[in-house]
Amino acid sequence: MGNLEKNIALNAENRADFALIAKWIAPNAKVLDLGCGDGALLTKLRKTHNVRAYGVEKDDANWLRAMNNGIDVIQMDLESGLSGFEAQSFDVVILSQTLQAVLNTEAIVKEMLRVGREVIVTFPNFGYWRYRFQLALSGHMPVSDTLPYQWYDTPNVHLCTIQDFDEFCRKSDIVIQERLVLTDKEAVHFMPNMMGALAMYRLRSK
Amino acid sequence: MSENSSVGIVAPKIAHFNEPLTLKSGQVLPQFNLIYETYGELNADKSNAVLICHALSGHHHVAGKHSENDKNPGWWDNLIGPGKPLDTNKFFVIGLNNLGGCHGSSGPLSTNPDTDRPWGASFPIVTVEDWVNSQARLADYLGIKQLAAVLGGSLGGMQALQWSIAYPERMRHALVIASAPNLTAQNIAFNEVARQAIITDPEFYEGDYYNHGALPRRGLRIARMLGHITYLSDDAMGAKFGRKLRDGNIKYGFDVEFEMESYLRYQGDKFAGEFDANTYLRMTRALDYFDPALEYGGDLSAALAQVTADFLVVSFTSDWRFSPARSREIVKALLDNELSVSYAEVTAAHGHDAFLMPDAHYHNIMRAYFGKIEV
């Protein structure tokens, strides 16, 4: 599978986090989805929440799919910031399963908080026990359905754990309004940094 | 009909307008002609019309051929036709030559009805706003209340943007390709060099060369050579010409030695033989003057406050004359107004000229966007 096919497979897999993201969105909200892929999340939110949706996508093929799906999609590289968007011009800015693939992670989270009154970030939790065991026992970088890449071809350059991200928010004066941790689409409450595969955060500036 | 076929043999028509047109400069055109071509069929409720606005040296002949043996199809023939990205099986496409042009619409070459002599240098300075007002008259003439879309590249994109500002209720989609919300100082500078080349040509006679049996060919030629340099990217020039010598060896003189020189001279000569210098001056001025944000203290978002159209904005990575950053300014202003906008930054090597090239991804974008437009 090429990276694109993997991404689409990932998108399908992630409908669970789409459903939970939807719960954090108010009806008629103005929503910006960064790295929107083919626009699946925004298409869903438009149907269920009547949101005013905009997507940002860098990849040509995904951009075209999103446009064909009726999404207003802006082609740009997140790494260059969100200077094309006014401060506090969106109710919610979403970065779904992309945080781990960006280079300027800190700058991008700050840009999201500048543009959005609220920010939703989801990422694979690298503290998940399966990853810990894979690394500890096999001695290889973990590979799974949600992280299907080898170390040398992965777009995921900034993998972190829930504990890491909590600490990042604390240091950066970011308020965690809600946090959800999932494994196999089920909420995890016990030892989330060990037992959770996917982390979801609802953030705002202090 | 087969995929990618041509609109076939087409013939231009002329629309005459008797009602005076007040120009932005304050001057009044008492009457005027617009030459235009159409492709495809206007549907019963007249909801499928797409207007094509041309750039600096363009005209009404956008697609198809004028005769079976016509070697030069319309200038955007690769985009427009049955089964092409702008599909004439679905849309009724209108191309026209703008006021001040030299291809059949009222301009310096045409006769001033008040004097029965060519307008020449006395033809008024026209602006993008004036063009759009005259295009709206053409839409009236064709019985079209609302255009499905207005499409233009470069200076044509400025007209599409102006349409959305001036006639929000009369168009539904604007496609602004390789364009800008105004010219940069560098761009105005290029235009000024081009104009100086023409104006200082001894054969220019202050624009009255028609009455002197003269033509400022040298000036027009240099203007076009300069233009061509700026429409291409360094990479595209390098790939096409590099340092190739025409005869394979250096001759220690000033005749054509490099292929690059040969190409520029050819393009310059060709253009000087078929384009009118007074038109060239006016087209570059229209570019210079366009600045919808000016009345709003430079705030483009405020200038677009009345806009209701949906937008497709496209730029090309190697275009340094109308760079992607300029397109992003338009996109930001549209976003500030919560308008529907999609923006593509197409990776292309051809520089500004890329908007006329049949790049597969670019054409897929155009096909997808036109596919979404309801008629």
Coordinates of C-alpha atoms in Angstrom, one line a residue:
Chain A
M1 CA 0.0 0.0 0.0
G2 CA 1.2 3.5 -0.8
N3 CA 1.0 6.2 1.8
L4 CA -2.2 7.6 0.2
E5 CA -4.0 4.3 0.4
K6 CA -2.9 3.9 4.0
N7 CA -4.3 7.3 4.8
I8 CA -7.6 6.5 3.3
A9 CA -7.7 3.2 5.2
L10 CA -6.9 5.2 8.3
N11 CA -9.7 7.6 7.6
A12 CA -12.2 4.8 7.4
E13 CA -10.8 3.4 10.7
N14 CA -11.2 6.7 12.4
R15 CA -14.9 7.2 12.0
A16 CA -15.0 6.4 15.7
D17 CA -13.1 9.6 16.5
F18 CA -15.2 11.5 13.9
A19 CA -18.3 10.6 15.9
L20 CA -16.8 11.8 19.1
I21 CA -15.4 15.0 17.6
A22 CA -19.0 15.6 16.4
K23 CA -20.1 15.6 20.0
W24 CA -17.8 18.6 20.7
I25 CA -19.2 20.7 17.9
A26 CA -22.1 23.1 18.4
P27 CA -24.8 23.2 15.7
N28 CA -24.1 25.8 13.0
A29 CA -20.5 26.3 14.2
K30 CA -17.9 27.6 11.8
V31 CA -15.3 24.8 11.6
L32 CA -11.8 24.6 10.0
D33 CA -10.4 21.1 9.5
L34 CA -6.6 21.1 9.0
G35 CA -5.4 18.2 6.9
C36 CA -9.0 17.4 5.9
G37 CA -8.1 14.6 3.5
D38 CA -11.1 13.9 1.3
G39 CA -13.4 16.0 3.5
A40 CA -15.1 13.0 5.2
L41 CA -15.3 14.6 8.6
L42 CA -16.5 17.9 7.3
T43 CA -19.1 16.2 5.1
K44 CA -20.4 14.4 8.2
L45 CA -20.4 17.6 10.3
R46 CA -22.3 19.5 7.6
K47 CA -25.0 16.8 7.6
T48 CA -25.3 16.4 11.4
H49 CA -24.5 19.9 12.6
N50 CA -25.1 22.2 9.7
V51 CA -21.6 23.6 10.2
R52 CA -20.0 26.2 8.0
A53 CA -17.1 24.1 6.9
Y54 CA -13.7 24.9 5.5
G55 CA -10.9 22.4 4.9
V56 CA -7.1 22.7 4.5
E57 CA -5.3 20.1 2.5
K58 CA -1.8 20.0 1.0
D59 CA -2.0 16.8 -1.1
D60 CA -3.2 17.3 -4.7
A61 CA -5.3 14.1 -4.9
N62 CA -6.9 14.6 -1.5
W63 CA -7.6 18.3 -2.4
L64 CA -9.4 17.2 -5.5
R65 CA -11.4 14.6 -3.6
A66 CA -12.4 17.1 -1.0
M67 CA -13.5 19.6 -3.6
N68 CA -15.5 16.9 -5.5
N69 CA -17.2 16.1 -2.1
G70 CA -18.4 19.7 -2.1
I71 CA -16.0 21.0 0.6
D72 CA -14.5 24.5 0.4
V73 CA -10.9 23.4 0.5
I74 CA -7.7 25.6 0.7
Q75 CA -4.5 24.1 -0.6
M76 CA -1.7 25.0 1.7
D77 CA 1.1 23.5 3.9
L78 CA 0.3 23.7 7.6
E79 CA 4.0 24.1 8.2
S80 CA 3.9 27.6 6.8
G81 CA 1.3 28.6 9.5
L82 CA -2.2 29.9 9.2
S83 CA -1.5 33.5 8.3
G84 CA -4.3 33.2 5.7
F85 CA -6.9 33.0 8.5
E86 CA -7.9 35.8 10.9
A87 CA -7.5 35.5 14.6
Q88 CA -10.5 33.9 16.3
S89 CA -12.3 33.6 13.0
F90 CA -13.5 30.0 13.6
D91 CA -15.5 28.4 16.4
V92 CA -13.5 25.3 16.1
V93 CA -10.2 24.3 14.5
I94 CA -9.7 20.6 14.1
L95 CA -6.4 18.6 13.6
S96 CA -7.4 15.0 13.4
Q97 CA -4.7 12.4 13.4
T98 CA -2.2 14.8 11.9
L99 CA -0.4 16.3 14.9
Q100 CA 2.2 13.5 14.8
A101 CA 3.0 14.2 11.2
V102 CA 3.8 17.9 11.5
L103 CA 7.3 19.3 12.0
N104 CA 6.6 22.6 13.8
T105 CA 4.2 21.0 16.3
E106 CA 4.3 23.7 18.9
A107 CA 3.9 26.6 16.3
I108 CA 1.0 24.8 14.7
V109 CA -0.9 24.3 17.9
K110 CA -0.4 27.9 18.8
E111 CA -1.6 29.0 15.3
M112 CA -4.7 26.8 15.8
L113 CA -5.5 28.5 19.1
R114 CA -5.0 31.9 17.5
V115 CA -7.5 31.1 14.7
G116 CA -10.0 29.1 16.6
R117 CA -11.9 29.9 19.8
E118 CA -11.7 26.1 20.4
V119 CA -9.3 23.5 19.1
I120 CA -9.8 19.8 18.8
V121 CA -6.6 17.6 18.4
T122 CA -6.5 13.9 18.1
F123 CA -3.4 11.7 17.8
P124 CA -2.3 8.1 18.3
N125 CA -1.0 7.6 21.9
F126 CA 2.5 6.3 21.7
G127 CA 2.3 5.4 25.4
Y128 CA -0.3 2.6 24.5
W129 CA 0.9 -0.7 26.0
R130 CA 1.1 -2.5 22.6
Y131 CA 3.6 0.0 21.3
R132 CA 5.6 -0.1 24.5
F133 CA 5.6 -3.9 24.4
Q134 CA 6.5 -4.0 20.7
L135 CA 9.5 -1.8 21.2
A136 CA 10.6 -3.5 24.5
L137 CA 10.2 -7.1 23.3
S138 CA 10.9 -7.0 19.5
G139 CA 13.4 -4.2 19.6
H140 CA 11.7 -2.7 16.6
M141 CA 9.8 0.6 16.2
P142 CA 6.1 -0.2 16.6
V143 CA 4.0 -0.9 13.6
S144 CA 0.2 -1.3 13.9
D145 CA -3.1 -0.8 12.0
T146 CA -3.2 2.8 13.2
L147 CA 0.6 3.4 12.8
P148 CA 1.2 1.2 9.7
Y149 CA 4.5 2.7 8.7
Q150 CA 8.1 1.6 8.9
W151 CA 10.5 4.1 10.7
Y152 CA 12.0 5.0 7.4
D153 CA 8.9 5.9 5.5
T154 CA 6.6 7.2 8.2
P155 CA 5.1 10.6 8.0
N156 CA 4.8 10.5 11.8
V157 CA 7.8 12.5 12.9
H158 CA 6.5 13.7 16.3
L159 CA 4.9 10.8 18.1
C160 CA 4.0 11.6 21.7
T161 CA 2.2 10.1 24.6
I162 CA -0.8 11.4 26.5
Q163 CA 1.5 12.3 29.4
D164 CA 3.7 14.2 27.0
F165 CA 0.8 16.2 25.5
D166 CA -0.6 17.0 29.0
E167 CA 2.7 18.4 30.0
F168 CA 3.0 20.4 26.7
C169 CA -0.4 22.0 27.4
R170 CA 0.6 22.8 31.0
K171 CA 3.8 24.5 29.9
S172 CA 2.2 26.3 27.0
D173 CA -0.7 27.8 29.0
I174 CA -3.3 25.7 27.0
V175 CA -6.5 24.8 28.8
I176 CA -7.6 21.2 28.4
Q177 CA -11.3 21.4 28.5
E178 CA -12.0 17.8 27.8
R179 CA -9.9 14.7 27.1
L180 CA -11.1 11.4 25.7
V181 CA -9.0 8.3 25.4
L182 CA -10.1 5.4 23.1
T183 CA -9.1 1.9 22.4
D184 CA -11.1 -0.1 19.7
K185 CA -13.7 2.7 19.8
E186 CA -14.3 2.2 23.5
A187 CA -13.6 4.9 26.1
V188 CA -10.6 4.2 28.4
H189 CA -10.7 5.5 31.9
F190 CA -8.2 3.3 33.7
M191 CA -4.5 4.2 33.2
P192 CA -5.3 6.0 29.9
N193 CA -1.6 6.6 29.0
M194 CA -1.0 2.8 29.1
M195 CA -4.4 1.5 27.9
G196 CA -5.5 4.1 25.3
A197 CA -4.6 3.9 21.6
L198 CA -6.1 7.2 20.5
A199 CA -6.2 10.5 22.4
M200 CA -8.7 13.3 21.8
Y201 CA -8.3 16.8 23.3
R202 CA -10.6 19.8 23.4
L203 CA -8.4 22.8 24.0
R204 CA -8.6 26.6 24.4
S205 CA -6.2 29.4 25.2
K206 CA -5.9 30.5 28.8
Chain B
M1 CA -19.3 13.4 -29.1
S2 CA -15.8 12.3 -28.5
E3 CA -13.8 13.3 -25.4
N4 CA -11.7 16.4 -25.9
S5 CA -13.2 17.4 -29.2
S6 CA -13.2 20.9 -30.6
V7 CA -16.2 23.3 -30.8
G8 CA -15.4 23.2 -34.5
I9 CA -15.7 26.1 -36.9
V10 CA -16.8 29.3 -35.2
A11 CA -17.5 32.8 -36.4
P12 CA -17.4 36.1 -34.4
K13 CA -20.4 38.4 -34.1
I14 CA -20.6 42.1 -33.3
A15 CA -22.9 43.6 -30.8
H16 CA -23.6 47.3 -31.1
F17 CA -24.5 49.5 -28.1
N18 CA -26.1 52.9 -28.6
E19 CA -26.4 53.8 -25.0
P20 CA -23.4 55.9 -23.8
L21 CA -21.0 54.2 -21.3
T22 CA -19.6 56.4 -18.6
L23 CA -16.0 55.3 -17.9
K24 CA -14.2 55.4 -14.6
S25 CA -12.1 58.2 -15.9
G26 CA -15.2 60.3 -16.3
Q27 CA -15.0 60.2 -20.1
V28 CA -18.1 58.9 -21.9
L29 CA -18.1 56.5 -24.8
P30 CA -21.2 57.6 -26.7
Q31 CA -21.6 54.2 -28.5
F32 CA -19.5 51.1 -28.9
N33 CA -19.1 47.7 -30.4
L34 CA -18.1 44.5 -28.8
I35 CA -16.9 41.5 -30.9
Y36 CA -17.7 38.2 -29.4
E37 CA -18.0 34.4 -30.0
T38 CA -20.1 31.8 -28.3
Y39 CA -19.8 28.1 -28.0
G40 CA -22.5 25.6 -26.9
E41 CA -26.2 26.4 -26.5
L42 CA -27.8 28.8 -24.2
N43 CA -30.4 26.6 -22.3
A44 CA -34.1 27.5 -21.9
D45 CA -33.8 29.3 -18.6
K46 CA -30.5 30.9 -19.6
S47 CA -28.7 29.6 -16.5
N48 CA -25.7 28.0 -18.2
A49 CA -23.7 31.0 -19.5
V50 CA -20.0 31.3 -18.7
L51 CA -18.2 34.5 -19.6
I52 CA -14.4 34.2 -20.4
C53 CA -12.4 37.4 -19.7
H54 CA -9.2 37.7 -21.6
A55 CA -5.8 38.8 -20.4
L56 CA -3.3 41.4 -21.8
S57 CA -3.1 40.3 -25.4
G58 CA -6.2 38.1 -25.6
H59 CA -9.4 38.5 -27.5
H60 CA -12.8 37.0 -28.3
H61 CA -11.5 33.9 -30.2
V62 CA -11.2 31.6 -27.2
A63 CA -12.0 28.2 -28.7
G64 CA -12.5 26.5 -32.0
K65 CA -11.2 27.5 -35.5
H66 CA -12.3 30.2 -37.9
S67 CA -11.8 27.9 -40.9
E68 CA -11.0 24.2 -41.6
N69 CA -7.3 25.1 -42.3
D70 CA -7.0 27.6 -39.4
K71 CA -3.6 26.8 -37.8
N72 CA -4.4 28.7 -34.6
P73 CA -7.3 27.5 -32.6
G74 CA -8.8 29.9 -29.9
W75 CA -6.4 30.8 -27.1
W76 CA -8.0 28.6 -24.5
D77 CA -9.1 25.8 -26.8
N78 CA -7.4 23.1 -24.6
L79 CA -9.9 24.0 -21.8
I80 CA -13.2 24.6 -23.7
G81 CA -15.1 22.2 -25.9
P82 CA -17.4 19.2 -25.9
G83 CA -16.1 16.9 -23.2
K84 CA -13.4 19.3 -22.1
P85 CA -13.0 20.7 -18.6
L86 CA -15.3 23.6 -19.5
D87 CA -17.8 21.4 -21.3
T88 CA -19.8 23.1 -24.1
N89 CA -22.3 20.2 -23.9
K90 CA -23.3 21.7 -20.6
F91 CA -22.4 25.4 -20.8
F92 CA -22.9 28.3 -23.1
V93 CA -19.5 30.0 -23.3
I94 CA -19.0 33.6 -24.3
G95 CA -15.7 35.1 -25.3
L96 CA -15.3 38.8 -26.2
N97 CA -12.7 41.3 -27.0
N98 CA -12.5 44.1 -24.4
L99 CA -13.0 47.8 -25.1
G100 CA -9.8 49.4 -26.2
G101 CA -8.8 46.1 -27.9
C102 CA -7.5 45.7 -31.4
H103 CA -9.5 42.6 -32.5
G104 CA -12.8 44.1 -33.5
S105 CA -14.3 45.8 -30.4
S106 CA -14.2 49.6 -30.1
G107 CA -10.7 50.7 -29.6
P108 CA -7.9 52.9 -30.9
L109 CA -8.1 51.1 -34.3
S110 CA -11.8 51.6 -34.8
T111 CA -13.6 54.7 -36.1
N112 CA -14.7 57.5 -33.8
P113 CA -18.3 58.0 -34.9
D114 CA -18.0 61.7 -34.1
T115 CA -15.1 62.4 -36.4
D116 CA -15.3 59.4 -38.8
R117 CA -11.6 58.9 -38.3
P118 CA -9.8 56.3 -36.3
W119 CA -9.8 57.0 -32.5
G120 CA -6.1 56.4 -32.3
A121 CA -4.5 58.0 -29.3
S122 CA -7.8 59.7 -28.4
F123 CA -9.5 56.5 -27.5
P124 CA -10.2 56.8 -23.8
I125 CA -8.3 55.0 -21.1
V126 CA -10.4 52.1 -20.0
T127 CA -10.3 50.2 -16.8
V128 CA -11.2 46.7 -15.5
E129 CA -14.4 48.3 -14.1
D130 CA -15.3 49.7 -17.5
W131 CA -14.7 46.4 -19.1
V132 CA -17.0 44.6 -16.6
N133 CA -19.7 47.2 -17.1
S134 CA -19.5 46.7 -20.9
Q135 CA -19.6 42.9 -20.4
A136 CA -22.7 43.3 -18.4
R137 CA -24.2 45.1 -21.3
L138 CA -23.2 42.2 -23.5
A139 CA -25.0 39.8 -21.1
D140 CA -28.1 42.0 -21.4
Y141 CA -27.8 41.9 -25.1
L142 CA -27.7 38.1 -25.1
G143 CA -30.7 38.1 -22.7
I144 CA -28.7 36.7 -19.8
K145 CA -29.8 37.9 -16.4
Q146 CA -27.3 35.9 -14.4
L147 CA -24.1 34.2 -15.5
A148 CA -23.4 30.8 -14.2
A149 CA -19.7 31.7 -14.0
V150 CA -17.1 34.3 -14.9
L151 CA -13.7 32.9 -15.7
G152 CA -10.4 34.6 -16.3
G153 CA -6.7 34.2 -16.0
S154 CA -4.2 37.0 -15.0
L155 CA -5.9 40.3 -16.1
G156 CA -8.9 38.2 -16.9
G157 CA -9.0 37.0 -13.3
M158 CA -9.2 40.6 -12.2
Q159 CA -12.3 41.0 -14.3
A160 CA -13.9 37.9 -12.7
L161 CA -13.1 39.4 -9.3
Q162 CA -14.6 42.8 -10.4
W163 CA -17.7 41.1 -11.7
S164 CA -18.3 39.6 -8.2
I165 CA -17.9 43.0 -6.6
A166 CA -19.9 45.1 -9.2
Y167 CA -22.7 42.6 -10.1
P168 CA -23.1 40.1 -7.2
E169 CA -26.7 39.3 -8.3
R170 CA -25.7 38.7 -11.9
M171 CA -23.2 35.9 -11.4
R172 CA -22.9 32.7 -9.3
H173 CA -19.3 31.6 -9.6
A174 CA -16.0 33.4 -10.1
L175 CA -12.9 31.5 -11.3
V176 CA -9.9 33.6 -10.7
I177 CA -6.8 32.0 -12.2
A178 CA -3.2 33.1 -11.8
S179 CA -4.3 36.6 -10.8
A180 CA -3.9 39.2 -8.1
P181 CA -6.0 41.8 -6.2
N182 CA -3.7 44.5 -7.7
L183 CA -0.3 44.8 -9.3
T184 CA 2.9 44.9 -7.2
A185 CA 5.3 47.8 -7.7
Q186 CA 7.5 45.3 -9.6
N187 CA 4.7 44.5 -12.0
I188 CA 3.9 48.1 -12.6
A189 CA 7.6 48.6 -13.3
F190 CA 7.6 46.0 -16.0
N191 CA 4.6 47.6 -17.5
E192 CA 6.2 51.0 -17.5
V193 CA 9.3 49.7 -19.3
A194 CA 7.0 48.1 -21.9
R195 CA 5.2 51.4 -22.3
Q196 CA 8.4 53.5 -22.5
A197 CA 9.6 51.1 -25.2
I198 CA 6.5 52.0 -27.3
I199 CA 6.2 55.7 -26.4
T200 CA 9.8 56.5 -27.2
D201 CA 9.8 54.7 -30.5
P202 CA 10.2 57.5 -33.1
E203 CA 7.4 55.8 -35.1
F204 CA 4.9 56.3 -32.3
Y205 CA 4.0 59.9 -33.1
E206 CA 2.3 60.3 -29.7
G207 CA -0.1 57.5 -30.6
D208 CA -1.0 59.1 -33.9
Y209 CA 1.1 56.7 -36.0
Y210 CA -1.9 55.7 -38.2
N211 CA -2.0 59.2 -39.7
H212 CA 1.8 59.1 -40.4
G213 CA 1.8 55.8 -42.2
A214 CA 4.0 54.5 -39.4
L215 CA 4.0 51.7 -36.8
P216 CA 6.0 51.7 -33.6
R217 CA 7.1 48.1 -34.2
R218 CA 10.4 48.3 -32.4
G219 CA 8.8 49.5 -29.2
L220 CA 6.0 46.9 -29.4
R221 CA 8.5 44.2 -30.1
I222 CA 10.7 45.1 -27.1
A223 CA 7.6 45.4 -24.9
R224 CA 6.5 41.9 -25.9
M225 CA 10.0 40.5 -25.4
L226 CA 10.1 41.8 -21.9
G227 CA 6.6 40.5 -21.3
H228 CA 7.6 37.0 -22.5
I229 CA 10.6 36.9 -20.1
T230 CA 8.2 37.6 -17.2
Y231 CA 5.6 35.1 -18.2
L232 CA 8.1 32.2 -18.1
S233 CA 10.0 30.8 -15.2
D234 CA 13.7 30.6 -15.0
D235 CA 13.4 26.8 -14.9
A236 CA 11.1 26.7 -17.9
M237 CA 13.4 28.9 -20.0
G238 CA 16.4 26.8 -18.9
A239 CA 14.7 23.6 -19.8
K240 CA 13.5 24.9 -23.2
F241 CA 16.6 26.9 -24.3
G242 CA 19.3 26.6 -21.7
R243 CA 22.5 28.1 -23.2
K244 CA 21.9 26.4 -26.6
L245 CA 23.5 28.2 -29.5
R246 CA 21.6 28.4 -32.7
D247 CA 24.5 27.5 -35.0
G248 CA 26.5 25.6 -32.5
N249 CA 29.4 28.2 -32.1
I250 CA 30.0 31.6 -30.8
K251 CA 30.4 34.4 -33.4
Y252 CA 31.5 37.4 -31.3
G253 CA 28.8 39.7 -32.6
F254 CA 25.3 40.9 -31.7
D255 CA 23.2 38.9 -34.1
V256 CA 21.1 36.1 -32.7
E257 CA 23.4 33.4 -31.3
F258 CA 21.6 31.9 -28.4
E259 CA 18.3 30.0 -29.0
M260 CA 16.8 32.2 -26.2
E261 CA 17.4 35.3 -28.3
S262 CA 15.9 33.7 -31.4
Y263 CA 12.8 32.8 -29.5
L264 CA 12.4 36.3 -28.0
R265 CA 13.0 38.0 -31.3
Y266 CA 10.5 35.7 -33.0
Q267 CA 7.8 36.3 -30.4
G268 CA 8.5 40.1 -30.5
D269 CA 8.3 40.3 -34.3
K270 CA 5.2 38.2 -34.5
F271 CA 3.4 40.3 -31.9
A272 CA 4.6 43.6 -33.4
G273 CA 3.1 42.6 -36.7
E274 CA -0.4 41.8 -35.3
F275 CA -1.0 43.9 -32.2
D276 CA -1.8 47.6 -31.8
A277 CA 0.5 49.7 -29.7
N278 CA -2.2 52.0 -28.4
T279 CA -4.1 48.9 -27.3
Y280 CA -1.0 47.5 -25.5
L281 CA -0.6 50.8 -23.6
R282 CA -4.3 50.7 -22.5
M283 CA -4.2 47.1 -21.5
T284 CA -1.1 47.6 -19.3
R285 CA -2.7 50.7 -17.7
A286 CA -5.9 48.7 -16.9
L287 CA -3.7 46.3 -15.1
D288 CA -1.9 49.0 -13.2
Y289 CA -5.0 50.8 -12.1
F290 CA -7.0 47.8 -10.9
D291 CA -7.2 47.9 -7.1
P292 CA -10.6 47.3 -5.6
A293 CA -9.3 47.8 -2.1
L294 CA -8.1 51.3 -2.8
E295 CA -11.4 52.9 -1.8
Y296 CA -11.4 50.9 1.4
G297 CA -8.1 52.0 2.7
G298 CA -6.4 49.0 1.2
D299 CA -8.7 46.6 3.0
L300 CA -9.6 44.0 0.4
S301 CA -11.9 42.2 2.8
A302 CA -14.0 45.3 3.1
A303 CA -14.0 45.7 -0.7
L304 CA -15.5 42.3 -1.1
A305 CA -18.2 42.8 1.5
Q306 CA -21.0 42.8 -1.1
V307 CA -19.7 39.7 -2.9
T308 CA -22.0 36.6 -2.9
A309 CA -20.4 34.4 -5.6
D310 CA -18.7 31.1 -4.9
F311 CA -15.0 31.2 -5.9
L312 CA -12.3 28.9 -7.3
V313 CA -8.9 30.6 -7.0
V314 CA -5.9 28.9 -8.6
S315 CA -2.3 29.8 -8.7
F316 CA 0.9 28.2 -10.0
T317 CA 4.0 27.6 -8.0
S318 CA 6.5 28.9 -10.5
D319 CA 4.4 32.0 -11.4
W320 CA 6.5 35.0 -10.2
R321 CA 4.6 37.6 -12.1
F322 CA 1.3 36.7 -10.3
S323 CA 2.6 34.7 -7.5
P324 CA 0.6 32.3 -5.3
A325 CA 1.0 34.8 -2.4
R326 CA -1.1 37.3 -4.4
S327 CA -3.8 34.7 -4.9
R328 CA -3.8 33.9 -1.2
E329 CA -4.6 37.6 -0.5
I330 CA -7.8 37.1 -2.5
V331 CA -8.5 33.9 -0.7
K332 CA -8.0 35.5 2.7
A333 CA -10.4 38.3 1.8
L334 CA -13.0 35.8 0.7
L335 CA -12.6 33.8 3.9
D336 CA -12.9 37.0 5.9
N337 CA -16.3 37.4 4.3
E338 CA -17.2 33.7 5.0
L339 CA -17.7 33.1 1.2
S340 CA -17.5 29.8 -0.4
V341 CA -13.9 29.4 -1.8
S342 CA -11.6 26.6 -2.9
Y343 CA -8.0 27.4 -3.5
A344 CA -5.5 25.3 -5.4
E345 CA -1.8 25.9 -5.7
V346 CA -0.8 23.9 -8.8
T347 CA 2.8 22.7 -9.0
A348 CA 3.8 23.8 -12.4
A349 CA 7.1 24.7 -14.1
H350 CA 5.8 27.1 -16.8
G351 CA 5.6 30.3 -14.8
H352 CA 2.7 32.7 -15.4
D353 CA 2.0 31.0 -18.8
A354 CA 1.0 27.8 -16.9
F355 CA -2.6 29.0 -16.7
L356 CA -2.9 28.4 -20.5
M357 CA -1.2 25.0 -20.4
P358 CA -3.1 21.7 -20.4
D359 CA -1.6 20.4 -17.2
A360 CA -3.6 17.3 -16.1
H361 CA -4.1 18.2 -12.5
Y362 CA -5.0 21.8 -13.3
H363 CA -7.5 20.6 -15.9
N364 CA -8.9 18.1 -13.4
I365 CA -9.5 21.0 -11.0
M366 CA -11.3 23.0 -13.6
R367 CA -13.3 20.0 -14.7
A368 CA -14.3 19.2 -11.1
Y369 CA -15.3 22.8 -10.4
F370 CA -17.4 23.3 -13.5
G371 CA -18.9 19.9 -12.9
K372 CA -20.3 21.2 -9.6
I373 CA -21.9 24.2 -11.1
E374 CA -25.7 23.7 -11.4
V375 CA -27.4 24.9 -14.6

